[in-house]
Amino acid sequence: TNSPNKYNIFLYRMSSVNIKHKEKLSFEPEINELINKFLQSLKTNSQPTSRSSYTISLETLNVLKKFIGFMKFHTTEEFMNNLKKLDLLMEGNIKPKGIIGSTVLKKEFCCGNMIRRVIFMLREEINNYNSTIKQNHDSEDNLASKPVGSMFDLLARLPKEQASSNSNNKGKKFDIRATAINIIRELTDEVKNIDEQIFQIGVDLIHDNEILLIPTPDSKTILNFLINVKKDKNWKKRNFTCIITESYPNNLDKAQKFALKLSDLGIDTIIIPDSMIFAVMSKIGKVIIGCKQIFSNGSAIVSSTGVQTVVQCAKEFRVPIIVMAGLYKLSSISPFDIKENYLEVGGSKLTGSLLPKQHTVVGDEGDYSRLIMVNNINDFIAAEFIDIIITNTGAYSPSFMYRVVADNYESV
């Protein structure tokens, strides 16, 4: 009865979830309604260019907080299993009863990233709690087994033992629901403050009178980084030039707005067609890229086309390539079958403006019935092309990202 095992809470293991019987996976009606509403919002913004990883991460944390509030459970094991089921759902691997199907989830990595991060941090809290309880129990046993030298020693130890016993009784209670909600609040604050942290880490990489190439004008992280660099007091007397690829046709408007915001701050900004990459690369000091996803092997997915051409050209000219992204974009997934699983092709809304309007009569000028257009939405960058990855926790080599994943995320 005095064994410390009686104080231990269940230690979560990912393998504890039995996913073989997928038809038995289900949630409460309130949770189904909550998840369906979230999935419907993703479907409404089904075009990849209209989805923001930052916004989706915050929405996922908000859904997760409500999910935990609605969840009914009896044991810690059941609580953790429900979180794992939600993770599998957000990855698109299962479809519980009452949940609408959505193919968008397989392309939005931040949903699963946020849930696995919460699971990892919650498991650490459980382990720390168990260690504290075990340590208190061992010290209590050692104190009880220590021989009494005199009546004075016995009387002196009684209050301490009673206080220790009261402290252990208080420590037996562990509110896993409240702990999980506090973790979600911490992650929400972390996501909102990522731009400032990335600026503090990466500001020293930008030099005076340097020319920077930005091939991802849709990245808010890169935009905020450059704005913070320009506004920094130590940088008012320094100048740098930004060359922005127009990323035609998907991100042309975003490239123009990106350049306008930099120009308004007094930053020399130039927009060039994607075809001019090789012509200007010899003048470039650094290539700075914002990405949508970073894999555990250091490779990345970016939401602008043509970046693969940029990195290959930069490698040929020996120009450093820097990737900037928040930790919420880092995933424990290893990339495989890139074209089928991760690369997306735009629909009619994105490609329709590239061609003149068709004539109704077949055979007239403007008939495109035999024309096939491929308009890629995103691109893949292999780890061998990246020199350094800057996150809100530090700057890392691509080969070290597996360690960063292990230190921050629960494995799939």
mmCIF file of C-alpha atoms in Angstrom:
data_model
loop_
_atom_site.group_PDB
_atom_site.id
_atom_site.type_symbol
_atom_site.label_atom_id
_atom_site.label_comp_id
_atom_site.label_asym_id
_atom_site.label_seq_id
_atom_site.Cartn_x
_atom_site.Cartn_y
_atom_site.Cartn_z
ATOM 1 C CA THR A 1 0.000 0.000 0.000
ATOM 2 C CA ASN A 2 2.991 2.329 0.448
ATOM 3 C CA SER A 3 4.264 1.751 -3.093
ATOM 4 C CA PRO A 4 4.717 4.975 -5.081
ATOM 5 C CA ASN A 5 2.815 3.348 -7.979
ATOM 6 C CA LYS A 6 -0.473 4.240 -6.260
ATOM 7 C CA TYR A 7 0.330 7.914 -6.854
ATOM 8 C CA ASN A 8 1.299 7.558 -10.496
ATOM 9 C CA ILE A 9 -0.930 8.909 -13.220
ATOM 10 C CA PHE A 10 -1.148 7.173 -16.537
ATOM 11 C CA LEU A 11 1.923 7.922 -18.671
ATOM 12 C CA TYR A 12 0.692 8.628 -22.155
ATOM 13 C CA ARG A 13 2.032 6.633 -25.090
ATOM 14 C CA MET A 14 0.982 7.237 -28.663
ATOM 15 C CA SER A 15 0.638 3.530 -29.269
ATOM 16 C CA SER A 16 -2.131 3.314 -26.685
ATOM 17 C CA VAL A 17 -4.746 4.404 -29.209
ATOM 18 C CA ASN A 18 -6.259 1.484 -31.030
ATOM 19 C CA ILE A 19 -6.983 2.746 -34.542
ATOM 20 C CA LYS A 20 -7.735 -0.649 -36.027
ATOM 21 C CA HIS A 21 -11.432 -0.329 -35.255
ATOM 22 C CA LYS A 22 -11.954 3.003 -36.957
ATOM 23 C CA GLU A 23 -15.672 2.533 -37.187
ATOM 24 C CA LYS A 24 -15.905 2.745 -33.375
ATOM 25 C CA LEU A 25 -14.221 6.134 -33.191
ATOM 26 C CA SER A 26 -16.750 8.818 -32.317
ATOM 27 C CA PHE A 27 -17.188 12.000 -30.272
ATOM 28 C CA GLU A 28 -20.007 13.691 -28.405
ATOM 29 C CA PRO A 29 -22.584 15.597 -30.514
ATOM 30 C CA GLU A 30 -21.291 18.962 -29.240
ATOM 31 C CA ILE A 31 -17.770 18.059 -30.350
ATOM 32 C CA ASN A 32 -18.989 16.852 -33.748
ATOM 33 C CA GLU A 33 -20.716 20.178 -34.312
ATOM 34 C CA LEU A 34 -17.583 22.065 -33.254
ATOM 35 C CA ILE A 35 -15.289 20.105 -35.581
ATOM 36 C CA ASN A 36 -17.702 20.232 -38.517
ATOM 37 C CA LYS A 37 -17.917 24.008 -38.222
ATOM 38 C CA PHE A 38 -14.130 24.238 -38.322
ATOM 39 C CA LEU A 39 -13.874 21.904 -41.317
ATOM 40 C CA GLN A 40 -16.577 23.844 -43.126
ATOM 41 C CA SER A 41 -14.599 27.059 -42.689
ATOM 42 C CA LEU A 42 -11.587 25.361 -44.296
ATOM 43 C CA LYS A 43 -13.759 24.231 -47.183
ATOM 44 C CA THR A 44 -15.055 27.764 -47.683
ATOM 45 C CA ASN A 45 -11.452 28.924 -48.119
ATOM 46 C CA SER A 46 -10.548 25.860 -50.154
ATOM 47 C CA GLN A 47 -8.191 27.760 -52.472
ATOM 48 C CA PRO A 48 -4.656 27.204 -51.120
ATOM 49 C CA THR A 49 -3.685 30.842 -51.724
ATOM 50 C CA SER A 50 -6.488 32.047 -49.415
ATOM 51 C CA ARG A 51 -5.368 29.986 -46.413
ATOM 52 C CA SER A 52 -2.901 31.308 -43.846
ATOM 53 C CA SER A 53 -0.924 28.916 -41.649
ATOM 54 C CA TYR A 54 -0.864 31.544 -38.902
ATOM 55 C CA THR A 55 -4.652 31.917 -38.885
ATOM 56 C CA ILE A 56 -5.271 28.171 -39.129
ATOM 57 C CA SER A 57 -2.904 27.506 -36.210
ATOM 58 C CA LEU A 58 -4.765 29.944 -33.966
ATOM 59 C CA GLU A 59 -8.131 28.539 -35.084
ATOM 60 C CA THR A 60 -6.918 25.004 -34.354
ATOM 61 C CA LEU A 61 -5.858 25.984 -30.835
ATOM 62 C CA ASN A 62 -9.230 27.633 -30.270
ATOM 63 C CA VAL A 63 -11.042 24.500 -31.478
ATOM 64 C CA LEU A 64 -8.794 22.334 -29.301
ATOM 65 C CA LYS A 65 -9.583 24.443 -26.218
ATOM 66 C CA LYS A 66 -13.320 24.062 -26.819
ATOM 67 C CA PHE A 67 -12.824 20.358 -27.589
ATOM 68 C CA ILE A 68 -11.184 19.845 -24.189
ATOM 69 C CA GLY A 69 -13.968 21.820 -22.503
ATOM 70 C CA PHE A 70 -16.677 19.640 -24.089
ATOM 71 C CA MET A 71 -14.801 16.355 -23.651
ATOM 72 C CA LYS A 72 -16.203 13.750 -21.272
ATOM 73 C CA PHE A 73 -13.668 11.351 -19.783
ATOM 74 C CA HIS A 74 -13.098 9.254 -16.688
ATOM 75 C CA THR A 75 -9.369 8.549 -16.780
ATOM 76 C CA THR A 76 -6.229 10.269 -17.965
ATOM 77 C CA GLU A 77 -5.780 7.495 -20.498
ATOM 78 C CA GLU A 78 -9.179 8.238 -22.027
ATOM 79 C CA PHE A 79 -8.369 11.969 -22.132
ATOM 80 C CA MET A 80 -5.102 11.404 -23.993
ATOM 81 C CA ASN A 81 -6.695 8.886 -26.359
ATOM 82 C CA ASN A 82 -9.307 11.459 -27.335
ATOM 83 C CA LEU A 83 -6.569 13.972 -28.139
ATOM 84 C CA LYS A 84 -4.843 11.377 -30.275
ATOM 85 C CA LYS A 85 -8.085 10.657 -32.133
ATOM 86 C CA LEU A 86 -8.449 14.352 -32.830
ATOM 87 C CA ASP A 87 -4.871 14.400 -34.130
ATOM 88 C CA LEU A 88 -5.620 11.517 -36.493
ATOM 89 C CA LEU A 89 -8.762 13.314 -37.639
ATOM 90 C CA MET A 90 -6.893 16.545 -38.357
ATOM 91 C CA GLU A 91 -4.322 14.581 -40.336
ATOM 92 C CA GLY A 92 -7.150 13.128 -42.442
ATOM 93 C CA ASN A 93 -6.320 9.558 -41.399
ATOM 94 C CA ILE A 94 -9.682 8.746 -39.801
ATOM 95 C CA LYS A 95 -13.282 9.892 -40.169
ATOM 96 C CA PRO A 96 -15.341 9.345 -37.004
ATOM 97 C CA LYS A 97 -19.112 9.085 -37.144
ATOM 98 C CA GLY A 98 -20.840 12.433 -37.515
ATOM 99 C CA ILE A 99 -17.797 14.203 -38.975
ATOM 100 C CA ILE A 100 -17.818 15.532 -42.526
ATOM 101 C CA GLY A 101 -14.959 14.515 -44.783
ATOM 102 C CA SER A 102 -12.395 17.075 -45.917
ATOM 103 C CA THR A 103 -9.393 16.641 -48.198
ATOM 104 C CA VAL A 104 -8.077 20.069 -47.142
ATOM 105 C CA LEU A 105 -6.812 18.631 -43.852
ATOM 106 C CA LYS A 106 -4.137 16.574 -45.584
ATOM 107 C CA LYS A 107 -2.638 19.785 -46.989
ATOM 108 C CA GLU A 108 -2.883 21.875 -43.810
ATOM 109 C CA PHE A 109 -0.064 20.587 -41.627
ATOM 110 C CA CYS A 110 -0.484 23.177 -38.874
ATOM 111 C CA CYS A 111 -3.651 21.496 -37.574
ATOM 112 C CA GLY A 112 -1.832 18.299 -36.642
ATOM 113 C CA ASN A 113 1.275 20.216 -35.582
ATOM 114 C CA MET A 114 -0.598 22.164 -32.929
ATOM 115 C CA ILE A 115 -2.336 19.102 -31.493
ATOM 116 C CA ARG A 116 0.882 17.067 -31.305
ATOM 117 C CA ARG A 117 2.611 19.998 -29.610
ATOM 118 C CA VAL A 118 -0.122 20.142 -26.964
ATOM 119 C CA ILE A 119 0.097 16.363 -26.458
ATOM 120 C CA PHE A 120 3.876 16.573 -26.046
ATOM 121 C CA MET A 121 3.744 19.409 -23.507
ATOM 122 C CA LEU A 122 0.908 17.756 -21.605
ATOM 123 C CA ARG A 123 2.814 14.489 -21.371
ATOM 124 C CA GLU A 124 5.816 16.403 -19.997
ATOM 125 C CA GLU A 125 3.593 17.936 -17.308
ATOM 126 C CA ILE A 126 2.346 14.467 -16.367
ATOM 127 C CA ASN A 127 5.894 13.110 -16.179
ATOM 128 C CA ASN A 128 7.014 16.033 -14.013
ATOM 129 C CA TYR A 129 4.061 15.528 -11.703
ATOM 130 C CA ASN A 130 4.781 11.824 -11.348
ATOM 131 C CA SER A 131 8.452 12.508 -10.653
ATOM 132 C CA THR A 132 7.566 15.002 -7.932
ATOM 133 C CA ILE A 133 5.136 12.596 -6.273
ATOM 134 C CA LYS A 134 7.659 9.768 -6.388
ATOM 135 C CA GLN A 135 10.410 11.986 -4.985
ATOM 136 C CA ASN A 136 8.193 13.144 -2.111
ATOM 137 C CA HIS A 137 7.163 9.576 -1.382
ATOM 138 C CA ASP A 138 10.772 8.330 -1.367
ATOM 139 C CA SER A 139 11.868 11.132 0.971
ATOM 140 C CA GLU A 140 8.975 10.309 3.285
ATOM 141 C CA ASP A 141 9.979 6.622 3.368
ATOM 142 C CA ASN A 142 13.615 7.534 4.044
ATOM 143 C CA LEU A 143 12.571 9.815 6.889
ATOM 144 C CA ALA A 144 10.362 7.145 8.424
ATOM 145 C CA SER A 145 13.098 4.496 8.239
ATOM 146 C CA LYS A 146 15.762 6.720 9.832
ATOM 147 C CA PRO A 147 16.560 5.515 13.393
ATOM 148 C CA VAL A 148 15.631 7.794 16.290
ATOM 149 C CA GLY A 149 18.617 8.767 18.415
ATOM 150 C CA SER A 150 16.713 10.284 21.315
ATOM 151 C CA MET A 151 13.297 11.404 22.484
ATOM 152 C CA PHE A 152 14.241 14.957 21.457
ATOM 153 C CA ASP A 153 14.843 13.820 17.818
ATOM 154 C CA LEU A 154 11.463 12.105 17.745
ATOM 155 C CA LEU A 155 9.630 15.185 18.993
ATOM 156 C CA ALA A 156 11.525 17.433 16.559
ATOM 157 C CA ARG A 157 10.583 15.257 13.539
ATOM 158 C CA LEU A 158 6.832 15.021 14.158
ATOM 159 C CA PRO A 159 5.825 18.459 12.747
ATOM 160 C CA LYS A 160 8.006 17.978 9.664
ATOM 161 C CA GLU A 161 6.504 14.582 8.913
ATOM 162 C CA GLN A 162 3.002 15.965 9.324
ATOM 163 C CA ALA A 163 3.760 18.888 6.995
ATOM 164 C CA SER A 164 5.306 16.540 4.458
ATOM 165 C CA SER A 165 2.233 14.303 4.600
ATOM 166 C CA ASN A 166 -0.098 17.264 4.051
ATOM 167 C CA SER A 167 2.013 18.441 1.118
ATOM 168 C CA ASN A 168 1.814 14.977 -0.498
ATOM 169 C CA ASN A 169 -1.934 14.876 -0.063
ATOM 170 C CA LYS A 170 -2.260 18.176 -1.902
ATOM 171 C CA GLY A 171 0.033 16.990 -4.659
ATOM 172 C CA LYS A 172 -2.043 13.913 -5.423
ATOM 173 C CA LYS A 173 -4.621 15.946 -7.339
ATOM 174 C CA PHE A 174 -3.782 16.640 -10.970
ATOM 175 C CA ASP A 175 -6.318 18.558 -13.061
ATOM 176 C CA ILE A 176 -5.438 17.454 -16.578
ATOM 177 C CA ARG A 177 -8.173 19.532 -18.194
ATOM 178 C CA ALA A 178 -6.981 22.786 -16.595
ATOM 179 C CA THR A 179 -3.360 21.920 -17.376
ATOM 180 C CA ALA A 180 -4.177 21.315 -21.051
ATOM 181 C CA ILE A 181 -6.046 24.632 -21.335
ATOM 182 C CA ASN A 182 -3.100 26.494 -19.774
ATOM 183 C CA ILE A 183 -0.778 24.858 -22.313
ATOM 184 C CA ILE A 184 -3.052 26.001 -25.149
ATOM 185 C CA ARG A 185 -2.941 29.563 -23.830
ATOM 186 C CA GLU A 186 0.860 29.440 -23.718
ATOM 187 C CA LEU A 187 1.007 28.188 -27.315
ATOM 188 C CA THR A 188 -1.425 30.883 -28.440
ATOM 189 C CA ASP A 189 0.833 33.571 -26.975
ATOM 190 C CA GLU A 190 3.859 31.899 -28.566
ATOM 191 C CA VAL A 191 2.293 31.897 -32.041
ATOM 192 C CA LYS A 192 1.253 35.553 -31.718
ATOM 193 C CA ASN A 193 4.779 36.655 -30.671
ATOM 194 C CA ILE A 194 6.740 34.602 -33.196
ATOM 195 C CA ASP A 195 7.610 37.495 -35.537
ATOM 196 C CA GLU A 196 9.361 39.457 -32.789
ATOM 197 C CA GLN A 197 11.356 36.412 -31.687
ATOM 198 C CA ILE A 198 12.451 35.602 -35.252
ATOM 199 C CA PHE A 199 13.543 39.223 -35.707
ATOM 200 C CA GLN A 200 15.753 39.113 -32.607
ATOM 201 C CA ILE A 201 17.427 35.922 -33.826
ATOM 202 C CA GLY A 202 17.862 36.784 -37.511
ATOM 203 C CA VAL A 203 18.567 40.524 -37.467
ATOM 204 C CA ASP A 204 22.346 40.062 -37.352
ATOM 205 C CA LEU A 205 22.269 38.139 -40.639
ATOM 206 C CA ILE A 206 21.303 41.251 -42.614
ATOM 207 C CA HIS A 207 24.228 43.517 -43.527
ATOM 208 C CA ASP A 208 24.465 47.116 -44.668
ATOM 209 C CA ASN A 209 24.021 47.782 -48.414
ATOM 210 C CA GLU A 210 23.046 44.167 -49.004
ATOM 211 C CA ILE A 211 20.676 42.999 -51.731
ATOM 212 C CA LEU A 212 18.107 40.443 -50.586
ATOM 213 C CA LEU A 213 16.026 38.224 -52.867
ATOM 214 C CA ILE A 214 12.505 37.430 -51.624
ATOM 215 C CA PRO A 215 10.820 34.686 -53.730
ATOM 216 C CA THR A 216 7.868 34.259 -51.331
ATOM 217 C CA PRO A 217 5.964 37.570 -51.272
ATOM 218 C CA ASP A 218 2.964 35.892 -49.627
ATOM 219 C CA SER A 219 4.898 35.265 -46.390
ATOM 220 C CA LYS A 220 3.776 37.472 -43.498
ATOM 221 C CA THR A 221 6.747 36.249 -41.445
ATOM 222 C CA ILE A 222 9.240 37.637 -43.976
ATOM 223 C CA LEU A 223 7.295 40.884 -44.353
ATOM 224 C CA ASN A 224 7.174 41.496 -40.595
ATOM 225 C CA PHE A 225 10.852 40.559 -40.278
ATOM 226 C CA LEU A 226 11.935 43.139 -42.868
ATOM 227 C CA ILE A 227 9.649 45.778 -41.345
ATOM 228 C CA ASN A 228 11.095 45.134 -37.872
ATOM 229 C CA VAL A 229 14.633 45.322 -39.256
ATOM 230 C CA LYS A 230 13.941 48.686 -40.840
ATOM 231 C CA LYS A 231 12.223 50.085 -37.742
ATOM 232 C CA ASP A 232 14.968 48.936 -35.377
ATOM 233 C CA LYS A 233 16.909 51.855 -33.877
ATOM 234 C CA ASN A 234 20.264 50.317 -34.743
ATOM 235 C CA TRP A 235 19.268 50.016 -38.398
ATOM 236 C CA LYS A 236 18.111 53.530 -39.200
ATOM 237 C CA LYS A 237 21.465 54.420 -40.739
ATOM 238 C CA ARG A 238 21.769 51.180 -42.664
ATOM 239 C CA ASN A 239 20.212 50.463 -46.025
ATOM 240 C CA PHE A 240 19.369 47.272 -47.871
ATOM 241 C CA THR A 241 17.562 46.476 -51.097
ATOM 242 C CA CYS A 242 14.849 43.868 -51.579
ATOM 243 C CA ILE A 243 14.273 42.188 -54.943
ATOM 244 C CA ILE A 244 10.901 40.453 -55.045
ATOM 245 C CA THR A 245 9.823 37.885 -57.607
ATOM 246 C CA GLU A 246 6.299 38.519 -58.855
ATOM 247 C CA SER A 247 5.283 34.835 -58.487
ATOM 248 C CA TYR A 248 2.940 35.069 -61.450
ATOM 249 C CA PRO A 249 0.059 34.290 -61.635
ATOM 250 C CA ASN A 250 -0.967 33.142 -58.139
ATOM 251 C CA ASN A 251 0.764 35.722 -55.954
ATOM 252 C CA LEU A 252 1.142 38.683 -58.280
ATOM 253 C CA ASP A 253 -1.194 40.903 -56.247
ATOM 254 C CA LYS A 254 0.510 39.873 -53.013
ATOM 255 C CA ALA A 255 3.929 40.645 -54.489
ATOM 256 C CA GLN A 256 2.818 44.157 -55.424
ATOM 257 C CA LYS A 257 1.328 44.804 -51.980
ATOM 258 C CA PHE A 258 4.458 43.326 -50.360
ATOM 259 C CA ALA A 259 6.686 45.686 -52.341
ATOM 260 C CA LEU A 260 4.442 48.679 -51.636
ATOM 261 C CA LYS A 261 4.615 48.150 -47.868
ATOM 262 C CA LEU A 262 8.408 47.931 -47.949
ATOM 263 C CA SER A 263 8.680 50.970 -50.187
ATOM 264 C CA ASP A 264 6.503 53.016 -47.827
ATOM 265 C CA LEU A 265 9.054 52.349 -45.064
ATOM 266 C CA GLY A 266 11.914 53.660 -47.182
ATOM 267 C CA ILE A 267 13.275 50.269 -48.257
ATOM 268 C CA ASP A 268 14.539 50.144 -51.851
ATOM 269 C CA THR A 269 12.316 47.534 -53.501
ATOM 270 C CA ILE A 270 12.335 46.009 -56.976
ATOM 271 C CA ILE A 271 9.834 43.574 -58.499
ATOM 272 C CA ILE A 272 11.190 41.279 -61.204
ATOM 273 C CA PRO A 273 9.626 38.541 -63.349
ATOM 274 C CA ASP A 274 10.465 34.976 -62.373
ATOM 275 C CA SER A 275 12.397 34.589 -65.620
ATOM 276 C CA MET A 276 15.033 37.138 -64.474
ATOM 277 C CA ILE A 277 16.295 35.046 -61.536
ATOM 278 C CA PHE A 278 19.509 33.957 -63.273
ATOM 279 C CA ALA A 279 20.204 37.490 -64.507
ATOM 280 C CA VAL A 280 20.214 39.061 -61.015
ATOM 281 C CA MET A 281 21.516 36.215 -58.853
ATOM 282 C CA SER A 282 25.159 37.313 -59.130
ATOM 283 C CA LYS A 283 24.229 40.547 -57.313
ATOM 284 C CA ILE A 284 22.247 38.876 -54.511
ATOM 285 C CA GLY A 285 23.688 38.691 -50.991
ATOM 286 C CA LYS A 286 21.098 36.336 -49.467
ATOM 287 C CA VAL A 287 17.895 34.569 -50.420
ATOM 288 C CA ILE A 288 15.260 34.759 -47.660
ATOM 289 C CA ILE A 289 12.328 32.366 -47.921
ATOM 290 C CA GLY A 290 9.158 32.011 -45.885
ATOM 291 C CA CYS A 291 7.665 28.538 -45.900
ATOM 292 C CA LYS A 292 4.401 26.792 -45.174
ATOM 293 C CA GLN A 293 5.865 23.623 -43.664
ATOM 294 C CA ILE A 294 9.234 22.329 -42.457
ATOM 295 C CA PHE A 295 9.714 18.583 -42.310
ATOM 296 C CA SER A 296 11.839 16.662 -39.839
ATOM 297 C CA ASN A 297 14.605 16.116 -42.414
ATOM 298 C CA GLY A 298 15.003 19.871 -43.001
ATOM 299 C CA SER A 299 13.104 20.095 -46.296
ATOM 300 C CA ALA A 300 10.260 22.569 -46.722
ATOM 301 C CA ILE A 301 7.029 23.328 -48.567
ATOM 302 C CA VAL A 302 6.526 26.907 -49.776
ATOM 303 C CA SER A 303 3.286 28.421 -51.028
ATOM 304 C CA SER A 304 4.851 30.171 -54.031
ATOM 305 C CA THR A 305 5.767 28.590 -57.340
ATOM 306 C CA GLY A 306 9.186 29.012 -58.864
ATOM 307 C CA VAL A 307 11.081 28.816 -55.584
ATOM 308 C CA GLN A 308 12.698 25.555 -56.662
ATOM 309 C CA THR A 309 14.258 27.431 -59.585
ATOM 310 C CA VAL A 310 15.461 30.161 -57.223
ATOM 311 C CA VAL A 311 17.214 27.791 -54.812
ATOM 312 C CA GLN A 312 18.892 25.841 -57.602
ATOM 313 C CA CYS A 313 20.183 29.074 -59.101
ATOM 314 C CA ALA A 314 21.341 30.326 -55.682
ATOM 315 C CA LYS A 315 23.209 27.084 -55.083
ATOM 316 C CA GLU A 316 24.978 27.496 -58.416
ATOM 317 C CA PHE A 317 26.067 31.031 -57.479
ATOM 318 C CA ARG A 318 26.850 30.017 -53.874
ATOM 319 C CA VAL A 319 24.326 32.455 -52.421
ATOM 320 C CA PRO A 320 23.191 31.613 -48.843
ATOM 321 C CA ILE A 321 19.571 30.465 -48.544
ATOM 322 C CA ILE A 322 17.773 31.305 -45.288
ATOM 323 C CA VAL A 323 14.368 29.891 -44.388
ATOM 324 C CA MET A 324 12.276 31.620 -41.698
ATOM 325 C CA ALA A 325 9.269 30.022 -40.045
ATOM 326 C CA GLY A 326 7.616 29.721 -36.673
ATOM 327 C CA LEU A 327 7.890 26.535 -34.676
ATOM 328 C CA TYR A 328 4.214 25.799 -35.349
ATOM 329 C CA LYS A 329 5.157 25.073 -38.977
ATOM 330 C CA LEU A 330 7.642 22.388 -37.940
ATOM 331 C CA SER A 331 6.244 18.883 -38.288
ATOM 332 C CA SER A 332 7.410 15.423 -37.303
ATOM 333 C CA ILE A 333 6.192 14.091 -40.654
ATOM 334 C CA SER A 334 8.840 12.798 -43.040
ATOM 335 C CA PRO A 335 8.141 13.703 -46.682
ATOM 336 C CA PHE A 336 7.457 10.924 -49.144
ATOM 337 C CA ASP A 337 5.752 10.889 -52.529
ATOM 338 C CA ILE A 338 6.026 14.668 -52.688
ATOM 339 C CA LYS A 339 4.021 15.281 -55.872
ATOM 340 C CA GLU A 340 1.020 13.250 -54.776
ATOM 341 C CA ASN A 341 0.820 14.151 -51.088
ATOM 342 C CA TYR A 342 2.076 17.704 -50.733
ATOM 343 C CA LEU A 343 2.080 19.636 -54.030
ATOM 344 C CA GLU A 344 -1.188 21.249 -55.124
ATOM 345 C CA VAL A 345 -2.435 22.384 -58.514
ATOM 346 C CA GLY A 346 -4.663 25.438 -58.900
ATOM 347 C CA GLY A 347 -8.252 25.300 -60.122
ATOM 348 C CA SER A 348 -10.174 27.397 -62.601
ATOM 349 C CA LYS A 349 -10.246 30.454 -60.328
ATOM 350 C CA LEU A 350 -6.470 30.720 -60.527
ATOM 351 C CA THR A 351 -5.867 29.650 -64.116
ATOM 352 C CA GLY A 352 -8.946 31.140 -65.798
ATOM 353 C CA SER A 353 -7.419 34.609 -66.012
ATOM 354 C CA LEU A 354 -4.398 33.312 -67.938
ATOM 355 C CA LEU A 355 -6.321 32.650 -71.158
ATOM 356 C CA PRO A 356 -8.642 34.785 -73.286
ATOM 357 C CA LYS A 357 -12.343 34.046 -73.163
ATOM 358 C CA GLN A 358 -13.349 31.012 -75.242
ATOM 359 C CA HIS A 359 -15.657 31.167 -78.231
ATOM 360 C CA THR A 360 -18.758 29.005 -78.146
ATOM 361 C CA VAL A 361 -18.228 27.489 -81.603
ATOM 362 C CA VAL A 362 -15.671 24.674 -81.687
ATOM 363 C CA GLY A 363 -12.939 25.385 -84.172
ATOM 364 C CA ASP A 364 -13.035 29.167 -83.857
ATOM 365 C CA GLU A 365 -10.099 31.087 -82.489
ATOM 366 C CA GLY A 366 -10.006 30.717 -78.713
ATOM 367 C CA ASP A 367 -11.148 27.093 -78.454
ATOM 368 C CA TYR A 368 -9.088 25.419 -75.704
ATOM 369 C CA SER A 369 -10.800 22.044 -75.543
ATOM 370 C CA ARG A 370 -7.489 20.278 -76.201
ATOM 371 C CA LEU A 371 -5.368 22.517 -74.037
ATOM 372 C CA ILE A 372 -4.186 21.323 -70.636
ATOM 373 C CA MET A 373 -2.772 23.884 -68.193
ATOM 374 C CA VAL A 374 -0.780 22.986 -65.095
ATOM 375 C CA ASN A 375 -0.656 25.761 -62.518
ATOM 376 C CA ASN A 376 1.246 24.670 -59.427
ATOM 377 C CA ILE A 377 0.267 26.371 -56.184
ATOM 378 C CA ASN A 378 3.238 25.476 -53.991
ATOM 379 C CA ASP A 379 6.752 24.123 -54.333
ATOM 380 C CA PHE A 380 9.102 21.760 -52.529
ATOM 381 C CA ILE A 381 12.611 22.652 -51.335
ATOM 382 C CA ALA A 382 14.972 19.807 -50.508
ATOM 383 C CA ALA A 383 17.106 20.149 -47.383
ATOM 384 C CA GLU A 384 20.320 20.166 -49.422
ATOM 385 C CA PHE A 385 19.449 23.608 -50.836
ATOM 386 C CA ILE A 386 18.878 25.260 -47.430
ATOM 387 C CA ASP A 387 21.783 26.708 -45.459
ATOM 388 C CA ILE A 388 20.025 27.748 -42.258
ATOM 389 C CA ILE A 389 16.527 27.603 -40.772
ATOM 390 C CA ILE A 390 15.504 30.353 -38.347
ATOM 391 C CA THR A 391 12.617 29.705 -35.960
ATOM 392 C CA ASN A 392 11.393 31.515 -32.867
ATOM 393 C CA THR A 393 13.585 29.224 -30.728
ATOM 394 C CA GLY A 394 16.860 29.648 -32.610
ATOM 395 C CA ALA A 395 18.777 29.145 -35.848
ATOM 396 C CA TYR A 396 19.447 25.567 -36.951
ATOM 397 C CA SER A 397 21.050 23.601 -39.708
ATOM 398 C CA PRO A 398 18.561 21.520 -41.757
ATOM 399 C CA SER A 399 20.322 18.347 -40.631
ATOM 400 C CA PHE A 400 19.544 19.237 -36.995
ATOM 401 C CA MET A 401 15.801 19.692 -37.445
ATOM 402 C CA TYR A 402 15.056 16.106 -36.416
ATOM 403 C CA ARG A 403 16.379 16.974 -32.957
ATOM 404 C CA VAL A 404 14.250 20.129 -32.762
ATOM 405 C CA VAL A 405 11.203 18.023 -33.674
ATOM 406 C CA ALA A 406 12.022 15.479 -30.961
ATOM 407 C CA ASP A 407 12.377 18.244 -28.371
ATOM 408 C CA ASN A 408 9.067 19.936 -29.172
ATOM 409 C CA TYR A 409 6.630 17.511 -30.773
ATOM 410 C CA GLU A 410 5.021 14.189 -30.088
ATOM 411 C CA SER A 411 5.914 11.635 -32.769
ATOM 412 C CA VAL A 412 3.239 10.577 -35.226
#
